Amino acid sequence: MPALSRRQALKATVLGTGALLQTPMRAEAAVKGAEPHLKMKYDHDVLIVGGGPAGLSAGMTLGRMLRSALICDDSRPRNAPSEHLNNFPTREGIHPAEWRKEARKNLGKYDTIQFADATVLSVERRNEGGFIAELSTGARQTFSRVILADGVQDRLPSAPGFKELWGKAVFHCPFCHGYEARGLALGTVANGAMAAHALPMHFGLTQDLILFTNGKADLPVELREAIDRRKVQLVESPIRELLHEGTVLKAVALEDGRIIKRDALFAAPVPPFETKSKLGEMLGCEKTELGLFKVNEMNETTVKGVYAAGDNMTRQHSVLHASGHGVTAGAGIVSDMLHGEFMR
Ligand SMILES: Cc1cc2nc3c(=O)[nH]c(=O)nc-3n(C[C@H](O)[C@H](O)[C@H](O)COP(=O)(O)OP(=O)(O)OC[C@H]3O[C@@H](n4cnc5c(N)ncnc54)[C@H](O)[C@@H]3O)c2cc1C
């Protein structure tokens, strides 16, 4: 018999060496079964839908408290188009895919956490308790709790160029990409309340700023006055196309024939937000008028046992916020489960 890891040694002590020959999931269930107060009634304690910052951080929090979780991810992370992850101390500028890879590697130390590179097609509450989920692999598994960390979809203006330049020269957020664009010829693509919110932020990065309302302007009076005072150009003509060379923006081509040179644009997503899956609706979770899940202070949604974390429940769309909310959801579940089990 080769040398055993500490975890294997623990399994062998508790269950006998035969337990080491079982499949990982069965072995996990067997270890749980050996601890009388932690009876394993489900395939996993928690289903985590989404392996972005929110889901991965929730998984780590659960793993550190010996809870089991299956993190399902179908590789549609929000920041995928971007080359750099910014505003994250210690990981400044890292490639987002590299960040996810490292996070997964970190999670490898927690035996109770498993991954499935699959889409969660459905989740339903079971009459006998907990939830049952169907995966795109065909697997059907049961869980005590669910964390929805499925993120939100970006809806871009339809003109050619927005999709190609998204995350490269067209950005959603000045905190994530503004510093690198400071002092450049910038444009804010927004109208109405979103323009009033976004324009002053972008003006903090450059005074060479144009507001593209991409159609007739519908702006609050105070914003119009401030725009005049600050000499920000207002362009109402619809955008025909973004002219670019590779991922470098050259100019904005307008329906009225004008071509306006710009280095980068900000096009913040306009609420209501749309989650990447319909699982929340399937489960009956209520949403706010912004399209975000309603949650309590531990990120439990309006459906008992279903938690939400990340972009789908906050307007603060950043990796650190998503991670923080993942930790909150994970901790909420740990606390709920352990208190319940201890008191029973
Ligand atoms: C272009 C761009 C660049 C950005 N750059 C930065 C930056 O530099 N710094 C920063 O702090 N923030 C940045 N952000 C914001 C940041 O990406 C998000 O706030 C963060 O990714 C949210 O994390 P999340 O876990 O909630 O969602 P996501 O990262 O979107 O992850 C959700 C995951 O859930 C999976 N999923 C959804 N439905 C299912 C299902 N049914 N089954 C299985 N899996 C499913 C998806 O495949 C996806 O991987 C950027 C955003 C964009 C759009």
CSV table of C-alpha atoms and ligand atoms in Angstrom, one decimal:
chain,number,residue,atom,x,y,z
A,1,MET,CA,0.0,0.0,0.0
A,2,PRO,CA,1.5,3.4,-1.0
A,3,ALA,CA,2.0,6.1,1.7
A,4,LEU,CA,-1.4,7.7,2.6
A,5,SER,CA,-2.2,11.4,2.7
A,6,ARG,CA,-3.5,12.8,6.0
A,7,ARG,CA,-7.1,12.7,4.6
A,8,GLN,CA,-6.7,9.1,3.4
A,9,ALA,CA,-5.2,8.1,6.7
A,10,LEU,CA,-8.3,9.6,8.4
A,11,LYS,CA,-10.6,7.7,6.1
A,12,ALA,CA,-8.7,4.5,6.7
A,13,THR,CA,-8.7,5.0,10.4
A,14,VAL,CA,-12.5,5.7,10.5
A,15,LEU,CA,-13.7,3.3,7.8
A,16,GLY,CA,-10.9,0.8,7.2
A,17,THR,CA,-8.7,0.7,4.1
A,18,GLY,CA,-11.5,-0.6,1.9
A,19,ALA,CA,-13.0,2.9,1.9
A,20,LEU,CA,-10.0,4.1,-0.1
A,21,LEU,CA,-11.0,1.9,-3.0
A,22,GLN,CA,-14.4,3.5,-3.4
A,23,THR,CA,-15.2,6.2,-5.9
A,24,PRO,CA,-14.5,9.7,-4.6
A,25,MET,CA,-18.2,10.6,-4.2
A,26,ARG,CA,-19.0,7.3,-2.3
A,27,ALA,CA,-15.9,7.7,-0.2
A,28,GLU,CA,-17.1,11.2,0.7
A,29,ALA,CA,-20.5,10.0,1.6
A,30,ALA,CA,-19.0,7.2,3.7
A,31,VAL,CA,-16.8,9.7,5.6
A,32,LYS,CA,-19.9,11.8,6.3
A,33,GLY,CA,-21.8,8.6,7.4
A,34,ALA,CA,-19.0,7.9,10.0
A,35,GLU,CA,-19.8,11.2,11.7
A,36,PRO,CA,-23.1,10.7,13.4
A,37,HIS,CA,-24.1,14.4,13.4
A,38,LEU,CA,-23.2,14.9,9.8
A,39,LYS,CA,-25.4,12.3,8.2
A,40,MET,CA,-25.2,12.4,4.4
A,41,LYS,CA,-28.7,12.5,2.9
A,42,TYR,CA,-27.8,14.0,-0.4
A,43,ASP,CA,-25.2,13.5,-3.1
A,44,HIS,CA,-23.7,16.8,-2.0
A,45,ASP,CA,-24.6,19.4,0.6
A,46,VAL,CA,-24.6,22.2,-1.9
A,47,LEU,CA,-25.1,22.7,-5.6
A,48,ILE,CA,-23.2,25.8,-6.8
A,49,VAL,CA,-24.4,26.9,-10.2
A,50,GLY,CA,-21.5,28.9,-11.7
A,51,GLY,CA,-17.7,28.7,-11.3
A,52,GLY,CA,-16.9,32.4,-11.5
A,53,PRO,CA,-15.6,34.4,-8.6
A,54,ALA,CA,-18.9,34.1,-6.7
A,55,GLY,CA,-19.2,30.3,-7.1
A,56,LEU,CA,-15.5,29.6,-6.5
A,57,SER,CA,-15.4,31.7,-3.4
A,58,ALA,CA,-18.6,30.1,-2.1
A,59,GLY,CA,-17.0,26.7,-2.7
A,60,MET,CA,-13.9,27.6,-0.8
A,61,THR,CA,-15.9,28.7,2.2
A,62,LEU,CA,-17.9,25.5,2.2
A,63,GLY,CA,-14.8,23.4,1.7
A,64,ARG,CA,-13.1,25.0,4.7
A,65,MET,CA,-16.0,23.9,6.9
A,66,LEU,CA,-16.0,20.4,5.5
A,67,ARG,CA,-19.3,20.8,3.7
A,68,SER,CA,-19.5,19.1,0.3
A,69,ALA,CA,-20.4,21.0,-2.9
A,70,LEU,CA,-20.6,20.4,-6.6
A,71,ILE,CA,-19.5,23.5,-8.6
A,72,CYS,CA,-21.1,23.3,-12.0
A,73,ASP,CA,-19.8,25.7,-14.7
A,74,ASP,CA,-20.4,25.9,-18.4
A,75,SER,CA,-17.6,28.4,-19.2
A,76,ARG,CA,-19.4,31.6,-20.0
A,77,PRO,CA,-17.7,33.9,-17.5
A,78,ARG,CA,-18.6,37.6,-17.7
A,79,ASN,CA,-15.0,38.9,-18.0
A,80,ALA,CA,-13.9,36.3,-20.6
A,81,PRO,CA,-13.4,39.0,-23.4
A,82,SER,CA,-10.9,40.8,-21.2
A,83,GLU,CA,-7.2,40.2,-21.2
A,84,HIS,CA,-6.7,41.7,-17.7
A,85,LEU,CA,-8.4,41.5,-14.3
A,86,ASN,CA,-7.9,44.8,-12.6
A,87,ASN,CA,-8.8,46.3,-9.2
A,88,PHE,CA,-7.8,43.2,-7.3
A,89,PRO,CA,-4.9,43.6,-4.9
A,90,THR,CA,-2.3,40.8,-5.3
A,91,ARG,CA,-3.7,39.7,-8.6
A,92,GLU,CA,-3.6,43.0,-10.4
A,93,GLY,CA,-3.6,42.6,-14.2
A,94,ILE,CA,-3.8,38.8,-14.2
A,95,HIS,CA,-5.6,37.2,-17.2
A,96,PRO,CA,-9.2,36.3,-16.0
A,97,ALA,CA,-8.8,32.7,-17.2
A,98,GLU,CA,-5.6,32.4,-15.3
A,99,TRP,CA,-7.3,33.7,-12.2
A,100,ARG,CA,-10.1,31.1,-12.5
A,101,LYS,CA,-7.5,28.3,-13.1
A,102,GLU,CA,-5.6,29.3,-10.0
A,103,ALA,CA,-8.8,29.5,-7.9
A,104,ARG,CA,-9.7,26.0,-9.0
A,105,LYS,CA,-6.2,24.8,-8.1
A,106,ASN,CA,-6.6,26.4,-4.6
A,107,LEU,CA,-9.9,24.5,-4.3
A,108,GLY,CA,-8.2,21.2,-5.1
A,109,LYS,CA,-7.0,21.0,-1.5
A,110,TYR,CA,-10.6,20.6,-0.2
A,111,ASP,CA,-11.6,17.0,-0.7
A,112,THR,CA,-15.3,17.8,-0.3
A,113,ILE,CA,-15.4,20.1,-3.3
A,114,GLN,CA,-16.0,18.7,-6.7
A,115,PHE,CA,-16.3,20.3,-10.2
A,116,ALA,CA,-18.5,19.4,-13.1
A,117,ASP,CA,-17.9,21.2,-16.4
A,118,ALA,CA,-21.5,21.1,-17.3
A,119,THR,CA,-24.7,23.2,-17.6
A,120,VAL,CA,-27.2,22.8,-14.9
A,121,LEU,CA,-30.4,22.4,-16.9
A,122,SER,CA,-32.9,22.3,-14.1
A,123,VAL,CA,-33.2,22.4,-10.3
A,124,GLU,CA,-36.4,21.4,-8.4
A,125,ARG,CA,-37.3,21.1,-4.8
A,126,ARG,CA,-38.0,17.5,-3.8
A,127,ASN,CA,-41.0,16.6,-1.7
A,128,GLU,CA,-38.8,14.6,0.6
A,129,GLY,CA,-36.5,17.6,1.2
A,130,GLY,CA,-33.6,19.3,-0.6
A,131,PHE,CA,-33.3,19.7,-4.3
A,132,ILE,CA,-32.7,17.6,-7.4
A,133,ALA,CA,-30.7,19.0,-10.3
A,134,GLU,CA,-30.3,17.7,-13.9
A,135,LEU,CA,-26.9,18.4,-15.6
A,136,SER,CA,-26.1,18.5,-19.3
A,137,THR,CA,-24.0,15.3,-18.7
A,138,GLY,CA,-27.3,13.5,-18.0
A,139,ALA,CA,-26.5,13.2,-14.3
A,140,ARG,CA,-29.3,13.8,-11.8
A,141,GLN,CA,-28.0,14.6,-8.3
A,142,THR,CA,-29.5,15.7,-5.0
A,143,PHE,CA,-28.5,18.6,-2.7
A,144,SER,CA,-29.5,20.1,0.6
A,145,ARG,CA,-29.0,23.7,-0.6
A,146,VAL,CA,-28.4,25.6,-3.8
A,147,ILE,CA,-26.2,28.7,-4.5
A,148,LEU,CA,-27.1,30.5,-7.7
A,149,ALA,CA,-23.8,32.1,-8.9
A,150,ASP,CA,-24.8,32.2,-12.5
A,151,GLY,CA,-23.8,35.8,-13.3
A,152,VAL,CA,-25.6,38.1,-15.7
A,153,GLN,CA,-25.6,38.6,-19.5
A,154,ASP,CA,-24.3,41.6,-21.2
A,155,ARG,CA,-26.5,43.2,-23.8
A,156,LEU,CA,-24.5,45.4,-26.2
A,157,PRO,CA,-25.6,48.0,-28.7
A,158,SER,CA,-26.3,46.2,-32.0
A,159,ALA,CA,-24.0,48.3,-34.2
A,160,PRO,CA,-21.1,46.3,-35.6
A,161,GLY,CA,-17.9,46.6,-33.6
A,162,PHE,CA,-19.3,46.6,-30.1
A,163,LYS,CA,-19.1,42.8,-29.8
A,164,GLU,CA,-15.6,42.6,-31.3
A,165,LEU,CA,-14.2,45.4,-29.0
A,166,TRP,CA,-16.1,44.4,-25.8
A,167,GLY,CA,-13.6,44.2,-22.9
A,168,LYS,CA,-10.8,45.5,-25.2
A,169,ALA,CA,-11.7,49.0,-26.2
A,170,VAL,CA,-15.4,49.1,-25.1
A,171,PHE,CA,-15.7,48.7,-21.4
A,172,HIS,CA,-18.5,48.2,-18.9
A,173,CYS,CA,-16.9,49.8,-15.9
A,174,PRO,CA,-14.4,52.7,-15.2
A,175,PHE,CA,-13.2,51.0,-12.0
A,176,CYS,CA,-12.1,47.9,-14.0
A,177,HIS,CA,-10.6,49.6,-17.1
A,178,GLY,CA,-10.6,53.4,-16.5
A,179,TYR,CA,-7.1,53.8,-15.2
A,180,GLU,CA,-5.6,52.2,-18.4
A,181,ALA,CA,-7.8,54.6,-20.5
A,182,ARG,CA,-7.0,57.8,-18.5
A,183,GLY,CA,-6.3,60.9,-20.5
A,184,LEU,CA,-7.4,59.2,-23.8
A,185,ALA,CA,-10.2,60.4,-26.2
A,186,LEU,CA,-13.1,58.6,-24.6
A,187,GLY,CA,-16.8,58.2,-25.2
A,188,THR,CA,-19.7,57.4,-23.0
A,189,VAL,CA,-22.5,55.4,-24.7
A,190,ALA,CA,-25.5,56.0,-22.6
A,191,ASN,CA,-28.8,57.9,-22.3
A,192,GLY,CA,-31.2,58.9,-19.6
A,193,ALA,CA,-30.4,58.0,-15.9
A,194,MET,CA,-27.5,55.8,-16.9
A,195,ALA,CA,-25.8,58.8,-18.7
A,196,ALA,CA,-26.3,60.9,-15.6
A,197,HIS,CA,-24.7,58.2,-13.5
A,198,ALA,CA,-21.8,57.3,-15.8
A,199,LEU,CA,-20.7,60.6,-17.5
A,200,PRO,CA,-19.3,62.3,-14.4
A,201,MET,CA,-17.3,59.2,-13.6
A,202,HIS,CA,-15.8,59.1,-17.0
A,203,PHE,CA,-15.1,62.8,-16.9
A,204,GLY,CA,-12.9,62.1,-13.9
A,205,LEU,CA,-10.6,60.1,-16.2
A,206,THR,CA,-10.4,62.5,-19.1
A,207,GLN,CA,-11.7,65.9,-20.2
A,208,ASP,CA,-11.7,64.7,-23.9
A,209,LEU,CA,-15.1,63.1,-23.5
A,210,ILE,CA,-18.1,62.8,-25.8
A,211,LEU,CA,-21.5,61.6,-24.8
A,212,PHE,CA,-23.1,59.3,-27.4
A,213,THR,CA,-26.8,58.9,-26.7
A,214,ASN,CA,-27.1,56.6,-29.7
A,215,GLY,CA,-30.5,58.2,-30.6
A,216,LYS,CA,-32.5,61.2,-29.4
A,217,ALA,CA,-31.1,62.4,-26.0
A,218,ASP,CA,-33.4,62.0,-23.0
A,219,LEU,CA,-31.3,63.6,-20.3
A,220,PRO,CA,-32.1,65.2,-16.9
A,221,VAL,CA,-32.0,69.0,-17.1
A,222,GLU,CA,-29.2,69.2,-14.6
A,223,LEU,CA,-27.1,66.9,-16.7
A,224,ARG,CA,-27.7,68.9,-19.8
A,225,GLU,CA,-26.6,72.1,-18.0
A,226,ALA,CA,-23.5,70.4,-16.6
A,227,ILE,CA,-22.6,69.1,-20.1
A,228,ASP,CA,-22.8,72.6,-21.5
A,229,ARG,CA,-20.7,74.0,-18.6
A,230,ARG,CA,-18.1,71.3,-18.9
A,231,LYS,CA,-18.0,71.5,-22.7
A,232,VAL,CA,-18.7,67.8,-23.2
A,233,GLN,CA,-19.9,67.2,-26.7
A,234,LEU,CA,-23.3,65.6,-27.0
A,235,VAL,CA,-23.8,63.3,-30.1
A,236,GLU,CA,-27.4,62.1,-30.7
A,237,SER,CA,-27.0,60.4,-34.1
A,238,PRO,CA,-27.4,56.6,-33.8
A,239,ILE,CA,-24.0,54.8,-34.1
A,240,ARG,CA,-23.7,53.0,-37.4
A,241,GLU,CA,-20.4,51.2,-36.7
A,242,LEU,CA,-17.3,51.2,-34.6
A,243,LEU,CA,-14.2,51.4,-36.9
A,244,HIS,CA,-11.4,49.4,-35.6
A,245,GLU,CA,-8.1,47.6,-36.5
A,246,GLY,CA,-8.1,44.4,-34.7
A,247,THR,CA,-9.0,45.2,-31.1
A,248,VAL,CA,-7.9,48.9,-31.4
A,249,LEU,CA,-10.8,51.4,-31.7
A,250,LYS,CA,-10.2,54.0,-34.4
A,251,ALA,CA,-13.4,56.0,-34.6
A,252,VAL,CA,-17.2,55.9,-34.1
A,253,ALA,CA,-19.1,56.1,-37.5
A,254,LEU,CA,-22.5,57.7,-37.1
A,255,GLU,CA,-25.7,57.2,-39.1
A,256,ASP,CA,-25.5,60.9,-40.1
A,257,GLY,CA,-22.2,60.3,-41.8
A,258,ARG,CA,-19.9,61.8,-39.3
A,259,ILE,CA,-16.8,59.8,-38.2
A,260,ILE,CA,-15.5,60.7,-34.7
A,261,LYS,CA,-12.1,59.6,-33.6
A,262,ARG,CA,-12.1,57.9,-30.2
A,263,ASP,CA,-9.7,55.6,-28.4
A,264,ALA,CA,-12.1,53.8,-26.1
A,265,LEU,CA,-15.8,53.8,-25.1
A,266,PHE,CA,-17.7,53.0,-22.0
A,267,ALA,CA,-21.1,51.3,-22.5
A,268,ALA,CA,-22.5,50.3,-19.1
A,269,PRO,CA,-25.2,47.6,-19.2
A,270,VAL,CA,-28.6,49.1,-18.6
A,271,PRO,CA,-30.9,47.4,-16.1
A,272,PRO,CA,-32.9,45.3,-15.7
A,273,PHE,CA,-30.2,42.7,-15.6
A,274,GLU,CA,-30.7,39.2,-17.0
A,275,THR,CA,-29.2,36.2,-15.3
A,276,LYS,CA,-27.3,33.7,-17.4
A,277,SER,CA,-29.7,30.9,-16.5
A,278,LYS,CA,-33.4,30.7,-15.8
A,279,LEU,CA,-32.9,28.5,-12.7
A,280,GLY,CA,-33.9,31.3,-10.3
A,281,GLU,CA,-37.2,31.6,-12.1
A,282,MET,CA,-37.6,27.8,-12.1
A,283,LEU,CA,-37.2,27.8,-8.3
A,284,GLY,CA,-39.5,30.8,-7.8
A,285,CYS,CA,-36.9,33.2,-6.5
A,286,GLU,CA,-38.1,36.8,-6.5
A,287,LYS,CA,-36.2,39.6,-8.2
A,288,THR,CA,-36.0,43.4,-7.7
A,289,GLU,CA,-37.0,45.8,-10.4
A,290,LEU,CA,-33.3,45.8,-11.5
A,291,GLY,CA,-33.6,42.1,-12.3
A,292,LEU,CA,-31.4,41.1,-9.3
A,293,PHE,CA,-32.3,38.4,-6.8
A,294,LYS,CA,-33.8,39.6,-3.6
A,295,VAL,CA,-31.6,38.3,-0.7
A,296,ASN,CA,-31.3,38.6,3.0
A,297,GLU,CA,-28.1,39.5,4.9
A,298,MET,CA,-26.7,36.0,4.3
A,299,ASN,CA,-27.7,36.0,0.6
A,300,GLU,CA,-30.6,33.6,1.0
A,301,THR,CA,-33.2,34.4,-1.7
A,302,THR,CA,-36.9,34.5,-1.1
A,303,VAL,CA,-36.9,30.6,-1.5
A,304,LYS,CA,-35.7,28.8,1.6
A,305,GLY,CA,-32.4,27.0,1.0
A,306,VAL,CA,-31.6,28.8,-2.3
A,307,TYR,CA,-28.9,31.4,-2.1
A,308,ALA,CA,-27.6,33.9,-4.7
A,309,ALA,CA,-24.1,35.4,-5.0
A,310,GLY,CA,-22.3,37.7,-7.4
A,311,ASP,CA,-23.5,39.9,-10.3
A,312,ASN,CA,-27.0,38.3,-10.1
A,313,MET,CA,-27.8,40.0,-6.7
A,314,THR,CA,-25.8,43.2,-6.6
A,315,ARG,CA,-25.2,46.2,-8.7
A,316,GLN,CA,-21.5,46.3,-7.6
A,317,HIS,CA,-20.2,44.2,-10.5
A,318,SER,CA,-16.6,43.3,-9.7
A,319,VAL,CA,-14.7,40.2,-9.0
A,320,LEU,CA,-14.0,41.2,-5.4
A,321,HIS,CA,-17.7,41.9,-4.7
A,322,ALA,CA,-18.7,38.7,-6.4
A,323,SER,CA,-16.2,36.8,-4.3
A,324,GLY,CA,-17.3,38.5,-1.1
A,325,HIS,CA,-20.9,37.6,-1.8
A,326,GLY,CA,-19.9,34.0,-2.5
A,327,VAL,CA,-18.2,33.9,0.9
A,328,THR,CA,-21.4,35.3,2.5
A,329,ALA,CA,-23.6,32.7,0.8
A,330,GLY,CA,-21.2,29.9,1.7
A,331,ALA,CA,-21.0,31.0,5.4
A,332,GLY,CA,-24.8,31.4,5.5
A,333,ILE,CA,-25.3,27.8,4.5
A,334,VAL,CA,-22.6,26.5,6.8
A,335,SER,CA,-24.1,28.3,9.7
A,336,ASP,CA,-27.6,27.2,8.9
A,337,MET,CA,-26.7,23.6,8.4
A,338,LEU,CA,-24.4,23.2,11.4
A,339,HIS,CA,-26.7,25.0,13.8
A,340,GLY,CA,-29.6,22.9,12.5
A,341,GLU,CA,-27.7,19.6,12.8
A,342,PHE,CA,-26.2,20.4,16.2
A,343,MET,CA,-29.5,21.4,17.7
A,344,ARG,CA,-31.4,18.4,16.4
B,1,LIG,C1,-15.5,42.7,-20.2
B,1,LIG,C2,-15.5,42.7,-18.7
B,1,LIG,C3,-14.3,42.9,-18.0
B,1,LIG,C4,-14.4,42.9,-16.6
B,1,LIG,N1,-13.2,43.2,-16.0
B,1,LIG,C5,-13.2,43.3,-14.6
B,1,LIG,C6,-12.0,43.6,-13.9
B,1,LIG,O1,-11.0,43.9,-14.5
B,1,LIG,N2,-12.1,43.6,-12.5
B,1,LIG,C7,-13.2,43.3,-11.9
B,1,LIG,O2,-13.2,43.4,-10.6
B,1,LIG,N3,-14.4,43.0,-12.5
B,1,LIG,C8,-14.4,43.0,-13.9
B,1,LIG,N4,-15.5,42.7,-14.5
B,1,LIG,C9,-16.7,42.3,-13.8
B,1,LIG,C10,-16.6,40.8,-13.4
B,1,LIG,O3,-16.3,40.0,-14.5
B,1,LIG,C11,-17.9,40.3,-12.7
B,1,LIG,O4,-18.3,41.2,-11.7
B,1,LIG,C12,-17.7,38.9,-12.1
B,1,LIG,O5,-17.2,38.0,-13.1
B,1,LIG,C13,-19.0,38.4,-11.5
B,1,LIG,O6,-18.7,37.1,-11.0
B,1,LIG,P1,-19.9,36.0,-11.0
B,1,LIG,O7,-19.3,34.8,-10.4
B,1,LIG,O8,-21.1,36.6,-10.3
B,1,LIG,O9,-20.3,35.7,-12.5
B,1,LIG,P2,-19.5,35.2,-13.7
B,1,LIG,O10,-18.0,35.5,-13.6
B,1,LIG,O11,-20.2,35.7,-14.9
B,1,LIG,O12,-19.6,33.6,-13.6
B,1,LIG,C14,-20.8,33.0,-13.8
B,1,LIG,C15,-20.6,31.6,-14.3
B,1,LIG,O13,-21.8,30.8,-14.2
B,1,LIG,C16,-21.8,29.9,-15.3
B,1,LIG,N5,-23.2,29.5,-15.5
B,1,LIG,C17,-24.3,30.3,-15.7
B,1,LIG,N6,-25.4,29.5,-15.8
B,1,LIG,C18,-25.0,28.2,-15.6
B,1,LIG,C19,-25.7,27.0,-15.6
B,1,LIG,N7,-27.0,26.9,-15.8
B,1,LIG,N8,-24.9,25.9,-15.4
B,1,LIG,C20,-23.6,25.9,-15.3
B,1,LIG,N9,-22.9,27.1,-15.2
B,1,LIG,C21,-23.6,28.2,-15.4
B,1,LIG,C22,-21.2,30.7,-16.4
B,1,LIG,O14,-20.7,29.8,-17.4
B,1,LIG,C23,-20.1,31.5,-15.7
B,1,LIG,O15,-18.8,30.9,-15.8
B,1,LIG,C24,-15.6,42.7,-15.9
B,1,LIG,C25,-16.7,42.5,-16.6
B,1,LIG,C26,-16.7,42.5,-18.0
B,1,LIG,C27,-18.0,42.4,-18.8
